[in-house]
Each structure stands twice: as C-alpha cells, then as structure tokens.
Amino acid sequence: MSRCSLWASAVGAMLMLAGPCAAAQPQPDAVRPALLDSTSAAPSAAPTLRLDSLLAAAARGNPSLQAARLKTEARAERGAQTGALPDPTVGATAFPVPLVTARGEQRTQWRVQQAIPFPGKRTLRREVADLGADVARADAQALEQTLALRIRRAYYTLVRVRSHEHSIRRFQADLEQFERAAIAQYEVGEEGQSAVLKAQIERQRLQTRLEGLASERQSALQTLARLTGRAALAERDTQVAIPSRPDLPSTAPDEALDRRPEAEKLRRRIQQSEREAELAKTEQWPDFTVGAQYFDIAASDLGPTMTGRDALALSVGVTVPLWRGKQEANIQEARIERRRAETQLEGLRLEVRTRLADLQQQIERHRRQLTLLDETLLPKAETALETSLSGYRTGQNDFLDLLDAERTLFQLRLQRASVFARLLTTQAEWERTAGRVGLADGGE
C-alpha cells in the first residue's frame, strides 16, 4: 500500500471521530444531563432502580425501622398499665387449732383488700407513660429520616458511578479510533511509536478505573440491599434513573426545628420530666387501702342472746410516707432531666441553624460549578477537541495534542458527574437537617 493510501485511511478514521464532536453544540440549559445519564448511551436489559421504589421498600422491609415501630406500639400499651388500679388482694385464714367464740367454733376467715392511690397519681402515671410512647415514636421517625438519607446517598453514588462508567467507555471507544489512526500514521512514518503506546497505556488505565467503579457500585448495591431489606439488589446488575437538577432550597431554621423528630422527642422529654416531678410530689401523700373481712363461725346450742355468728368487718388503712428522702431525690432527678432535655433542645436548635447555612452554601457552590461546567468549560473543551482534531488532520498538531484535548474533555465530564452527585447528596443532607425527607418522600 502506498504512503498516500495509508494517509487517506488515517484521515478517514479521524473524520469518523470528528462527526459526533462537531454535532455537539453547547446548550446552556441542557448540557447535557445526557452526559450524566449512563442509560442514554445504549439500551440495556438490566432493570432500572428508582429512588421512590427504594424508599418505599425500606419503609416496608427495613428490620431496624420495623423494630422501632414495634417498640412504639409496645410503649403505647404502658399507659393502660400504669394508670390502672392495683390488683385487689384476696386472702383466707384457717385455724388448725379450733378457736371457740361465745357463739361457736370459728372455722375460717375470709378477707379482700383494695389499694387506692392518692387522687391524681394514676392520671400522672398514665401521662408519663404516654409521653414515653411519644418519645419512642419520635425515635422511629428520626430513624426513618436517617434511613431515607442513607438510601439517597447510596443511590446518588450509583448515579455517579454509572455516569463515570459511561464516560470511560465513551473515552475507550475514542481511544480505539485514535490508536488505529496512530498505527496507520506510524506505518507511513507520519507518527512515532510513542503515540501508539500512549493510546494503549491510556486504555489500560481506563480499564483499571472501571474495576474500581465496579467495586464502588457493588458496595452501594450492598448498602441498598441492607437498608431496604431486599437482598436480591446486590445479586444483579442494575441501571439507575437520573434525577433532575434540584431547585435551590430555602426554609427558616425555626420551621426546620419544628419538623425535626429529634426536636419533638426532646419536647416530649421535657413534658415527661415535668409530669415525673409532679408525680414525685404526689408520692409524698399517702395511699389508701379499703377491705372487708368475713368470719365463718359454726352454729352451736348457745342461747339466742349470744350473737356473733358469721361476722362481717370493714377496714380502712393508709400508707405513711415517712421517709421523705427518696421522694425528694425523685423530684430532683426529674428537674435535672428536664434541664438536660432543654439544653439538648437548645443545642439542636443551634446545630440546625448552622448546618442549614453551611449546606446551603455548599449547594450554591455546587450549582455554580455545574453552571460553569455546562455553559463554559464543557463547550470550550469540545471546541478545543474539534480544533485539535482539525489541526491533526492538517498536520499542525501531533497525536499527543489530540489525546490531551480528548482527555481534558473526559476529565470535565467526570468532574460534572461528580459535582452533580455531590449536589444531589448535599441537597438530601439539607432536607434531612430541615426535617423534610422521609421514606414516603424522595421523588425524582
């Protein structure tokens, strides 16, 4: 084959590569979520995971969440227990040695007693137990929001991994064309052997990166399987639905605190401590005991004026709260617990306020980075690649210039995918901090 024929073949290969690059015009608003969407390159038989279905699966199947909900149900039953009257006491007495009364021999003695707490104690005990159930319910809600955040983090990791894999395979395909063109020019003496080796090394490096991404993908799938209770997720290949770019969030810190289940838990603990202090004060008042006794006395031949057969006695008693030290200690403990809960609530308020401000700044920074990538860097990198390709065809640039331009565009695509995933994750963290995320949410 002549040198001219080989050169023509190389130029033809370059023209095949130039077609897609020249057709990609910069679109400020659509820069391409397609660059991020790994499902847009080629159809795949792998099932597509959706965030809302994962959140719904976790709401149904997460073992920790189910245990927390069962704990709430169990605590809800305590109010009926603590607010009930104590069980009555029934007793009987027999006399191994006959006890003879003026009326006759006493055979047995029967009695029943009922303890009655001081008025108000039962109500306070029920309120304390009901507030404890509210605390358990808030714990379950907080766990639900935390699970939703962890699922979204793992899902957005899959989004980034799939996007990086798509960009790498796209770069690999371009490198194959580059390598063929470099080989053709090497054979006609227009390019050195280093260009061919450079393309081959780059392809091998990309394969190593694909292996690392496969490990990340498997780890994310294992996390989702564990959080949703669906073990099959970790055993098959999957695609992901790419979320849209989120809007800039805005909320007042006080509104966020009102929605946080952790804040609701602390408010209930404050109320519970107040009721416990009131209950400890009422423990200083006596409880009552009422009872009745029946005396079974046998009949005898004594005169009718001698009464006393089958006697009935009524009794009343009170407890004497003589040792006041333990009641005073209970009151002090309840007051200290209230102050502790109030301090924790104030700390949570400060944490929410500062965390929201920090996350909002991060979101704004990620959005600026995306805008810069979409509207400036990626379009310029595509233009630079087209220019390098044109110069390579005309002999003004060498192969390494072309490879460097392609690598720059590839790195920017990876950067965009990473920034977009960080934006989604930061948005999810912001919503968790604001109390606006749960297993029933998470729409895309």
Tab-separated table of C-alpha atoms in Angstrom:
chain	number	residue	atom	x	y	z
A	1	MET	CA	0.000	0.000	0.000
A	2	SER	CA	1.365	3.465	-0.849
A	3	ARG	CA	2.028	6.207	1.683
A	4	CYS	CA	-0.826	8.258	0.191
A	5	SER	CA	-3.309	5.421	0.652
A	6	LEU	CA	-2.301	4.925	4.254
A	7	TRP	CA	-2.593	8.646	4.933
A	8	ALA	CA	-6.059	8.645	3.401
A	9	SER	CA	-7.091	5.791	5.684
A	10	ALA	CA	-5.880	7.693	8.744
A	11	VAL	CA	-7.737	10.839	7.748
A	12	GLY	CA	-10.869	8.756	7.180
A	13	ALA	CA	-10.646	7.394	10.697
A	14	MET	CA	-10.292	10.923	12.037
A	15	LEU	CA	-13.343	12.078	10.129
A	16	MET	CA	-15.360	9.287	11.710
A	17	LEU	CA	-14.322	10.627	15.114
A	18	ALA	CA	-14.968	14.246	14.223
A	19	GLY	CA	-18.613	13.661	13.336
A	20	PRO	CA	-20.000	13.305	16.867
A	21	CYS	CA	-17.820	16.100	18.234
A	22	ALA	CA	-18.872	18.615	15.590
A	23	ALA	CA	-22.541	17.796	16.094
A	24	ALA	CA	-22.433	18.517	19.830
A	25	GLN	CA	-23.317	22.221	20.082
A	26	PRO	CA	-23.274	23.883	23.507
A	27	GLN	CA	-26.775	24.074	25.035
A	28	PRO	CA	-26.687	26.165	28.204
A	29	ASP	CA	-29.811	24.680	29.790
A	30	ALA	CA	-29.389	21.076	28.661
A	31	VAL	CA	-25.687	20.497	28.853
A	32	ARG	CA	-26.264	17.645	28.934
A	33	PRO	CA	-27.902	15.785	31.585
A	34	ALA	CA	-27.191	13.219	28.797
A	35	LEU	CA	-23.518	13.439	29.687
A	36	LEU	CA	-24.532	12.233	33.118
A	37	ASP	CA	-27.151	9.694	32.120
A	38	SER	CA	-25.479	6.327	31.752
A	39	THR	CA	-28.677	4.840	30.408
A	40	SER	CA	-28.679	7.085	27.338
A	41	ALA	CA	-25.688	5.509	25.631
A	42	ALA	CA	-27.182	2.178	24.729
A	43	PRO	CA	-30.233	0.189	25.722
A	44	SER	CA	-29.645	-2.363	28.439
A	45	ALA	CA	-31.627	-5.305	29.702
A	46	ALA	CA	-30.639	-4.516	33.302
A	47	PRO	CA	-33.552	-3.335	35.484
A	48	THR	CA	-33.725	0.330	36.385
A	49	LEU	CA	-33.704	1.282	40.047
A	50	ARG	CA	-35.876	4.200	41.067
A	51	LEU	CA	-35.367	6.177	44.239
A	52	ASP	CA	-39.028	6.274	45.221
A	53	SER	CA	-39.340	2.483	44.952
A	54	LEU	CA	-36.249	2.023	47.135
A	55	LEU	CA	-37.647	4.361	49.783
A	56	ALA	CA	-40.969	2.527	49.745
A	57	ALA	CA	-39.173	-0.821	50.067
A	58	ALA	CA	-37.239	0.446	53.099
A	59	ALA	CA	-40.464	1.660	54.712
A	60	ARG	CA	-41.822	-1.875	54.425
A	61	GLY	CA	-38.775	-4.065	54.885
A	62	ASN	CA	-36.034	-2.394	56.939
A	63	PRO	CA	-35.631	-4.520	60.099
A	64	SER	CA	-34.384	-1.694	62.314
A	65	LEU	CA	-37.305	0.509	61.365
A	66	GLN	CA	-39.784	-2.291	61.957
A	67	ALA	CA	-38.244	-2.893	65.399
A	68	ALA	CA	-38.505	0.822	66.239
A	69	ARG	CA	-42.164	0.875	65.216
A	70	LEU	CA	-42.886	-2.220	67.298
A	71	LYS	CA	-41.183	-0.546	70.257
A	72	THR	CA	-43.528	2.412	69.788
A	73	GLU	CA	-46.549	0.112	69.782
A	74	ALA	CA	-45.310	-1.627	72.922
A	75	ARG	CA	-44.713	1.665	74.733
A	76	ALA	CA	-48.234	2.801	73.797
A	77	GLU	CA	-49.610	-0.032	75.917
A	78	ARG	CA	-47.908	1.179	79.083
A	79	GLY	CA	-50.417	3.936	79.753
A	80	ALA	CA	-53.223	1.476	80.379
A	81	GLN	CA	-50.953	-0.496	82.696
A	82	THR	CA	-49.624	2.326	84.848
A	83	GLY	CA	-52.968	4.138	85.034
A	84	ALA	CA	-54.924	1.150	86.310
A	85	LEU	CA	-55.790	0.406	89.898
A	86	PRO	CA	-53.560	-2.097	91.698
A	87	ASP	CA	-54.942	-5.621	91.767
A	88	PRO	CA	-57.048	-6.386	94.837
A	89	THR	CA	-55.818	-8.834	97.435
A	90	VAL	CA	-57.950	-11.805	98.491
A	91	GLY	CA	-56.965	-13.982	101.449
A	92	ALA	CA	-58.280	-16.802	103.633
A	93	THR	CA	-57.325	-17.992	107.112
A	94	ALA	CA	-57.916	-21.474	108.549
A	95	PHE	CA	-57.499	-22.471	112.192
A	96	PRO	CA	-55.662	-25.767	112.764
A	97	VAL	CA	-56.459	-25.439	116.488
A	98	PRO	CA	-60.149	-24.659	116.934
A	99	LEU	CA	-60.886	-21.176	118.163
A	100	VAL	CA	-64.074	-21.181	120.155
A	101	THR	CA	-66.053	-17.998	120.495
A	102	ALA	CA	-69.045	-17.287	122.663
A	103	ARG	CA	-71.239	-18.175	119.733
A	104	GLY	CA	-69.402	-21.197	118.446
A	105	GLU	CA	-66.213	-22.545	116.898
A	106	GLN	CA	-64.547	-20.191	114.388
A	107	ARG	CA	-63.769	-22.251	111.280
A	108	THR	CA	-62.328	-19.847	108.632
A	109	GLN	CA	-61.750	-16.186	107.994
A	110	TRP	CA	-62.044	-14.528	104.514
A	111	ARG	CA	-60.852	-11.093	103.518
A	112	VAL	CA	-60.490	-8.827	100.448
A	113	GLN	CA	-58.444	-5.594	100.203
A	114	GLN	CA	-58.055	-2.930	97.525
A	115	ALA	CA	-55.267	-0.325	97.427
A	116	ILE	CA	-56.346	3.096	96.129
A	117	PRO	CA	-53.586	5.575	95.144
A	118	PHE	CA	-53.883	9.180	96.226
A	119	PRO	CA	-56.106	11.137	93.788
A	120	GLY	CA	-54.129	12.304	90.723
A	121	LYS	CA	-51.366	9.705	90.895
A	122	ARG	CA	-52.937	7.366	88.330
A	123	THR	CA	-53.513	10.203	85.879
A	124	LEU	CA	-49.924	11.411	86.186
A	125	ARG	CA	-48.560	7.898	85.763
A	126	ARG	CA	-50.608	7.453	82.594
A	127	GLU	CA	-49.380	10.797	81.229
A	128	VAL	CA	-45.751	9.873	81.930
A	129	ALA	CA	-46.197	6.560	80.114
A	130	ASP	CA	-47.979	8.184	77.155
A	131	LEU	CA	-45.200	10.753	76.814
A	132	GLY	CA	-42.688	7.890	76.834
A	133	ALA	CA	-44.584	6.384	73.893
A	134	ASP	CA	-44.358	9.748	72.111
A	135	VAL	CA	-40.584	9.724	72.668
A	136	ALA	CA	-40.347	6.247	71.119
A	137	ARG	CA	-42.486	7.385	68.191
A	138	ALA	CA	-40.177	10.362	67.568
A	139	ASP	CA	-37.184	7.997	67.671
A	140	ALA	CA	-38.805	5.865	64.961
A	141	GLN	CA	-39.487	8.938	62.826
A	142	ALA	CA	-35.876	10.104	63.213
A	143	LEU	CA	-34.648	6.660	62.194
A	144	GLU	CA	-36.936	6.783	59.172
A	145	GLN	CA	-35.452	10.098	58.045
A	146	THR	CA	-31.914	8.840	58.616
A	147	LEU	CA	-32.651	5.731	56.541
A	148	ALA	CA	-34.032	7.903	53.750
A	149	LEU	CA	-30.836	9.956	53.735
A	150	ARG	CA	-28.607	6.858	53.677
A	151	ILE	CA	-30.608	5.379	50.803
A	152	ARG	CA	-30.326	8.594	48.817
A	153	ARG	CA	-26.581	8.754	49.429
A	154	ALA	CA	-26.128	5.198	48.144
A	155	TYR	CA	-28.412	5.867	45.179
A	156	TYR	CA	-26.531	9.020	44.196
A	157	THR	CA	-23.302	7.049	44.448
A	158	LEU	CA	-24.769	4.701	41.838
A	159	VAL	CA	-25.687	7.725	39.707
A	160	ARG	CA	-22.087	8.959	39.810
A	161	VAL	CA	-20.600	5.507	39.215
A	162	ARG	CA	-22.843	4.806	36.230
A	163	SER	CA	-22.085	8.209	34.748
A	164	HIS	CA	-18.347	7.704	35.164
A	165	GLU	CA	-18.579	4.257	33.583
A	166	HIS	CA	-20.434	5.706	30.615
A	167	SER	CA	-17.810	8.448	30.155
A	168	ILE	CA	-14.968	5.945	30.456
A	169	ARG	CA	-16.449	3.594	27.871
A	170	ARG	CA	-17.021	6.538	25.582
A	171	PHE	CA	-13.388	7.563	26.007
A	172	GLN	CA	-12.285	3.981	25.403
A	173	ALA	CA	-14.162	3.909	22.122
A	174	ASP	CA	-12.490	7.161	21.072
A	175	LEU	CA	-9.079	5.806	22.089
A	176	GLU	CA	-9.605	2.755	19.913
A	177	GLN	CA	-10.114	5.062	16.940
A	178	PHE	CA	-7.107	7.127	17.990
A	179	GLU	CA	-4.987	4.016	18.258
A	180	ARG	CA	-5.970	2.791	14.814
A	181	ALA	CA	-5.222	6.195	13.329
A	182	ALA	CA	-1.868	6.388	15.152
A	183	ILE	CA	-0.924	2.921	13.901
A	184	ALA	CA	-1.799	3.926	10.364
A	185	GLN	CA	0.320	7.060	10.582
A	186	TYR	CA	3.148	5.142	12.247
A	187	GLU	CA	3.219	2.736	9.347
A	188	VAL	CA	3.591	5.592	6.846
A	189	GLY	CA	6.168	7.314	9.045
A	190	GLU	CA	3.995	10.297	9.907
A	191	GLU	CA	3.745	9.470	13.642
A	192	GLY	CA	6.138	7.936	16.153
A	193	GLN	CA	5.594	4.711	18.061
A	194	SER	CA	5.133	6.682	21.307
A	195	ALA	CA	1.702	7.828	20.121
A	196	VAL	CA	0.540	4.223	19.770
A	197	LEU	CA	1.951	3.300	23.183
A	198	LYS	CA	0.363	6.363	24.760
A	199	ALA	CA	-3.079	5.364	23.474
A	200	GLN	CA	-2.628	1.787	24.674
A	201	ILE	CA	-1.491	2.882	28.144
A	202	GLU	CA	-4.434	5.250	28.418
A	203	ARG	CA	-6.853	2.452	27.563
A	204	GLN	CA	-5.335	0.172	30.200
A	205	ARG	CA	-5.581	2.915	32.810
A	206	LEU	CA	-9.242	3.330	31.967
A	207	GLN	CA	-9.815	-0.381	32.461
A	208	THR	CA	-8.333	-0.100	35.953
A	209	ARG	CA	-10.690	2.747	36.745
A	210	LEU	CA	-13.623	0.651	35.552
A	211	GLU	CA	-12.667	-2.082	38.003
A	212	GLY	CA	-12.591	0.420	40.853
A	213	LEU	CA	-16.008	1.750	39.847
A	214	ALA	CA	-17.383	-1.790	39.750
A	215	SER	CA	-16.293	-2.206	43.370
A	216	GLU	CA	-17.983	1.084	44.330
A	217	ARG	CA	-21.160	0.047	42.534
A	218	GLN	CA	-21.270	-3.291	44.331
A	219	SER	CA	-20.723	-1.606	47.695
A	220	ALA	CA	-23.581	0.830	47.021
A	221	LEU	CA	-25.866	-2.027	45.989
A	222	GLN	CA	-24.978	-3.941	49.150
A	223	THR	CA	-25.864	-0.850	51.184
A	224	LEU	CA	-29.204	-0.507	49.409
A	225	ALA	CA	-29.914	-4.206	49.895
A	226	ARG	CA	-29.232	-3.879	53.610
A	227	LEU	CA	-31.299	-0.707	54.044
A	228	THR	CA	-34.298	-1.880	52.024
A	229	GLY	CA	-34.311	-5.500	53.147
A	230	ARG	CA	-34.071	-6.641	49.515
A	231	ALA	CA	-31.058	-8.939	49.320
A	232	ALA	CA	-31.590	-9.511	45.587
A	233	LEU	CA	-30.385	-5.964	44.862
A	234	ALA	CA	-26.778	-6.981	45.500
A	235	GLU	CA	-27.004	-10.005	43.216
A	236	ARG	CA	-27.790	-8.417	39.857
A	237	ASP	CA	-26.709	-5.616	37.577
A	238	THR	CA	-28.907	-2.537	37.559
A	239	GLN	CA	-29.369	0.802	35.884
A	240	VAL	CA	-30.414	3.989	37.676
A	241	ALA	CA	-32.905	6.695	36.814
A	242	ILE	CA	-31.113	10.049	36.699
A	243	PRO	CA	-32.755	12.671	38.950
A	244	SER	CA	-33.343	16.170	37.695
A	245	ARG	CA	-31.310	19.110	38.929
A	246	PRO	CA	-32.798	20.188	42.291
A	247	ASP	CA	-34.018	23.694	42.996
A	248	LEU	CA	-32.258	25.929	45.487
A	249	PRO	CA	-33.758	25.152	48.919
A	250	SER	CA	-34.983	27.776	51.337
A	251	THR	CA	-36.508	27.466	54.798
A	252	ALA	CA	-36.373	29.186	58.168
A	253	PRO	CA	-34.357	27.448	60.900
A	254	ASP	CA	-37.289	27.620	63.336
A	255	GLU	CA	-39.550	25.925	60.789
A	256	ALA	CA	-36.898	23.266	60.284
A	257	LEU	CA	-36.690	22.656	64.026
A	258	ASP	CA	-40.464	22.227	64.199
A	259	ARG	CA	-40.246	19.437	61.619
A	260	ARG	CA	-37.343	17.581	63.196
A	261	PRO	CA	-38.461	14.458	65.085
A	262	GLU	CA	-35.416	14.845	67.348
A	263	ALA	CA	-36.804	18.205	68.498
A	264	GLU	CA	-40.225	16.681	69.077
A	265	LYS	CA	-38.588	13.946	71.121
A	266	LEU	CA	-36.846	16.500	73.351
A	267	ARG	CA	-40.060	18.496	73.799
A	268	ARG	CA	-41.831	15.337	74.915
A	269	ARG	CA	-38.965	14.539	77.281
A	270	ILE	CA	-39.344	17.996	78.843
A	271	GLN	CA	-43.069	17.406	79.352
A	272	GLN	CA	-42.390	13.926	80.667
A	273	SER	CA	-39.877	15.286	83.203
A	274	GLU	CA	-42.408	17.865	84.356
A	275	ARG	CA	-45.026	15.157	84.907
A	276	GLU	CA	-42.476	12.971	86.699
A	277	ALA	CA	-41.688	15.847	89.061
A	278	GLU	CA	-45.406	16.310	89.767
A	279	LEU	CA	-45.795	12.580	90.305
A	280	ALA	CA	-42.847	12.551	92.724
A	281	LYS	CA	-44.538	15.317	94.715
A	282	THR	CA	-47.787	13.363	94.956
A	283	GLU	CA	-45.824	10.362	96.231
A	284	GLN	CA	-45.422	12.364	99.444
A	285	TRP	CA	-49.142	11.914	100.041
A	286	PRO	CA	-50.499	8.651	101.478
A	287	ASP	CA	-52.283	5.935	99.514
A	288	PHE	CA	-55.382	4.251	100.886
A	289	THR	CA	-56.431	0.671	101.469
A	290	VAL	CA	-60.004	-0.492	101.937
A	291	GLY	CA	-61.059	-4.024	102.836
A	292	ALA	CA	-63.674	-6.372	104.170
A	293	GLN	CA	-63.400	-9.481	106.361
A	294	TYR	CA	-65.868	-12.326	106.856
A	295	PHE	CA	-65.694	-14.649	109.890
A	296	ASP	CA	-67.169	-18.130	109.387
A	297	ILE	CA	-68.347	-19.346	112.825
A	298	ALA	CA	-70.088	-22.671	113.263
A	299	ALA	CA	-73.535	-22.921	114.802
A	300	SER	CA	-73.858	-24.033	118.439
A	301	ASP	CA	-76.519	-24.716	121.087
A	302	LEU	CA	-75.846	-21.497	122.953
A	303	GLY	CA	-78.626	-19.198	123.800
A	304	PRO	CA	-80.106	-16.864	121.204
A	305	THR	CA	-78.841	-13.814	123.057
A	306	MET	CA	-75.240	-14.824	122.323
A	307	THR	CA	-74.665	-13.325	118.869
A	308	GLY	CA	-71.510	-13.220	116.700
A	309	ARG	CA	-72.032	-15.993	114.151
A	310	ASP	CA	-70.855	-15.185	110.593
A	311	ALA	CA	-69.479	-11.739	111.480
A	312	LEU	CA	-68.510	-9.108	108.843
A	313	ALA	CA	-65.841	-6.417	109.384
A	314	LEU	CA	-64.856	-3.423	107.213
A	315	SER	CA	-61.380	-1.803	107.297
A	316	VAL	CA	-59.601	1.322	106.044
A	317	GLY	CA	-55.842	1.950	106.074
A	318	VAL	CA	-53.324	4.492	104.800
A	319	THR	CA	-49.652	4.300	103.921
A	320	VAL	CA	-47.378	6.565	105.888
A	321	PRO	CA	-44.761	8.223	103.595
A	322	LEU	CA	-42.394	8.643	106.478
A	323	TRP	CA	-39.090	8.505	104.571
A	324	ARG	CA	-39.159	11.673	102.503
A	325	GLY	CA	-35.604	11.401	101.216
A	326	LYS	CA	-36.444	9.167	98.277
A	327	GLN	CA	-39.312	11.441	97.158
A	328	GLU	CA	-37.057	14.484	97.271
A	329	ALA	CA	-34.454	12.598	95.229
A	330	ASN	CA	-37.102	11.682	92.640
A	331	ILE	CA	-38.148	15.326	92.360
A	332	GLN	CA	-34.561	16.485	91.885
A	333	GLU	CA	-33.890	13.786	89.287
A	334	ALA	CA	-36.937	14.846	87.269
A	335	ARG	CA	-35.881	18.505	87.398
A	336	ILE	CA	-32.346	17.674	86.277
A	337	GLU	CA	-33.705	15.566	83.402
A	338	ARG	CA	-35.833	18.499	82.318
A	339	ARG	CA	-32.846	20.856	82.295
A	340	ARG	CA	-30.841	18.281	80.348
A	341	ALA	CA	-33.563	17.982	77.700
A	342	GLU	CA	-33.864	21.774	77.470
A	343	THR	CA	-30.100	22.058	76.966
A	344	GLN	CA	-30.162	19.377	74.272
A	345	LEU	CA	-33.021	21.162	72.509
A	346	GLU	CA	-31.088	24.419	72.517
A	347	GLY	CA	-28.036	22.607	71.154
A	348	LEU	CA	-30.141	21.045	68.409
A	349	ARG	CA	-31.534	24.464	67.509
A	350	LEU	CA	-28.014	25.861	67.096
A	351	GLU	CA	-26.908	22.789	65.119
A	352	VAL	CA	-29.848	23.040	62.733
A	353	ARG	CA	-29.310	26.743	62.160
A	354	THR	CA	-25.586	26.479	61.431
A	355	ARG	CA	-25.851	23.216	59.488
A	356	LEU	CA	-28.559	24.588	57.198
A	357	ALA	CA	-26.474	27.662	56.449
A	358	ASP	CA	-23.403	25.535	55.711
A	359	LEU	CA	-25.278	23.115	53.457
A	360	GLN	CA	-26.991	25.928	51.598
A	361	GLN	CA	-23.603	27.480	50.843
A	362	GLN	CA	-22.360	24.119	49.583
A	363	ILE	CA	-25.435	23.735	47.369
A	364	GLU	CA	-24.921	27.187	45.889
A	365	ARG	CA	-21.263	26.392	45.250
A	366	HIS	CA	-22.129	23.102	43.517
A	367	ARG	CA	-24.730	24.873	41.390
A	368	ARG	CA	-22.181	27.500	40.345
A	369	GLN	CA	-19.720	24.758	39.445
A	370	LEU	CA	-22.348	22.995	37.358
A	371	THR	CA	-23.225	26.223	35.573
A	372	LEU	CA	-19.553	26.862	34.850
A	373	LEU	CA	-19.092	23.328	33.530
A	374	ASP	CA	-22.286	23.339	31.475
A	375	GLU	CA	-22.032	26.783	29.976
A	376	THR	CA	-18.281	27.357	29.712
A	377	LEU	CA	-15.847	24.546	30.370
A	378	LEU	CA	-17.531	21.648	28.574
A	379	PRO	CA	-18.415	23.651	25.445
A	380	LYS	CA	-14.871	25.049	25.308
A	381	ALA	CA	-13.375	21.581	25.803
A	382	GLU	CA	-15.498	20.253	22.950
A	383	THR	CA	-14.419	23.142	20.766
A	384	ALA	CA	-10.772	22.555	21.727
A	385	LEU	CA	-11.140	18.901	20.766
A	386	GLU	CA	-12.612	19.826	17.402
A	387	THR	CA	-9.761	22.301	16.849
A	388	SER	CA	-7.148	19.700	17.810
A	389	LEU	CA	-8.768	17.167	15.534
A	390	SER	CA	-8.790	19.644	12.647
A	391	GLY	CA	-5.155	20.554	13.281
A	392	TYR	CA	-4.233	16.877	13.482
A	393	ARG	CA	-5.824	16.243	10.103
A	394	THR	CA	-3.877	19.087	8.563
A	395	GLY	CA	-0.628	18.149	10.275
A	396	GLN	CA	-0.475	21.246	12.501
A	397	ASN	CA	-0.890	19.230	15.749
A	398	ASP	CA	0.580	15.900	16.736
A	399	PHE	CA	-1.224	12.923	18.233
A	400	LEU	CA	-0.414	13.830	21.831
A	401	ASP	CA	-2.152	17.211	21.408
A	402	LEU	CA	-5.249	15.411	20.200
A	403	LEU	CA	-5.080	12.906	23.063
A	404	ASP	CA	-4.630	15.694	25.602
A	405	ALA	CA	-7.704	17.526	24.268
A	406	GLU	CA	-9.777	14.344	24.454
A	407	ARG	CA	-8.504	13.618	27.966
A	408	THR	CA	-9.407	17.148	29.089
A	409	LEU	CA	-12.968	16.724	27.852
A	410	PHE	CA	-13.140	13.314	29.520
A	411	GLN	CA	-11.964	14.696	32.879
A	412	LEU	CA	-14.513	17.511	32.686
A	413	ARG	CA	-17.277	15.013	32.061
A	414	LEU	CA	-16.173	13.044	35.102
A	415	GLN	CA	-15.999	16.255	37.119
A	416	ARG	CA	-19.520	17.220	36.110
A	417	ALA	CA	-20.863	13.823	37.120
A	418	SER	CA	-19.105	14.090	40.497
A	419	VAL	CA	-20.315	17.647	41.128
A	420	PHE	CA	-23.859	16.701	40.173
A	421	ALA	CA	-23.800	13.709	42.551
A	422	ARG	CA	-22.409	15.917	45.331
A	423	LEU	CA	-25.182	18.427	44.682
A	424	LEU	CA	-27.822	15.707	44.995
A	425	THR	CA	-26.239	14.327	48.171
A	426	THR	CA	-25.867	17.775	49.747
A	427	GLN	CA	-29.476	18.544	48.872
A	428	ALA	CA	-30.539	15.316	50.595
A	429	GLU	CA	-28.499	16.245	53.682
A	430	TRP	CA	-30.080	19.698	53.706
A	431	GLU	CA	-33.551	18.172	53.558
A	432	ARG	CA	-32.664	15.759	56.366
A	433	THR	CA	-31.434	18.660	58.505
A	434	ALA	CA	-34.618	20.576	57.731
A	435	GLY	CA	-36.771	17.560	58.571
A	436	ARG	CA	-38.166	17.468	55.038
A	437	VAL	CA	-37.182	13.962	53.996
A	438	GLY	CA	-38.711	10.611	54.776
A	439	LEU	CA	-39.321	7.183	53.316
A	440	ALA	CA	-42.591	8.410	51.834
A	441	ASP	CA	-40.711	11.197	50.012
A	442	GLY	CA	-37.792	11.123	47.630
A	443	GLY	CA	-39.492	11.853	44.370
A	444	GLU	CA	-37.246	12.375	41.379
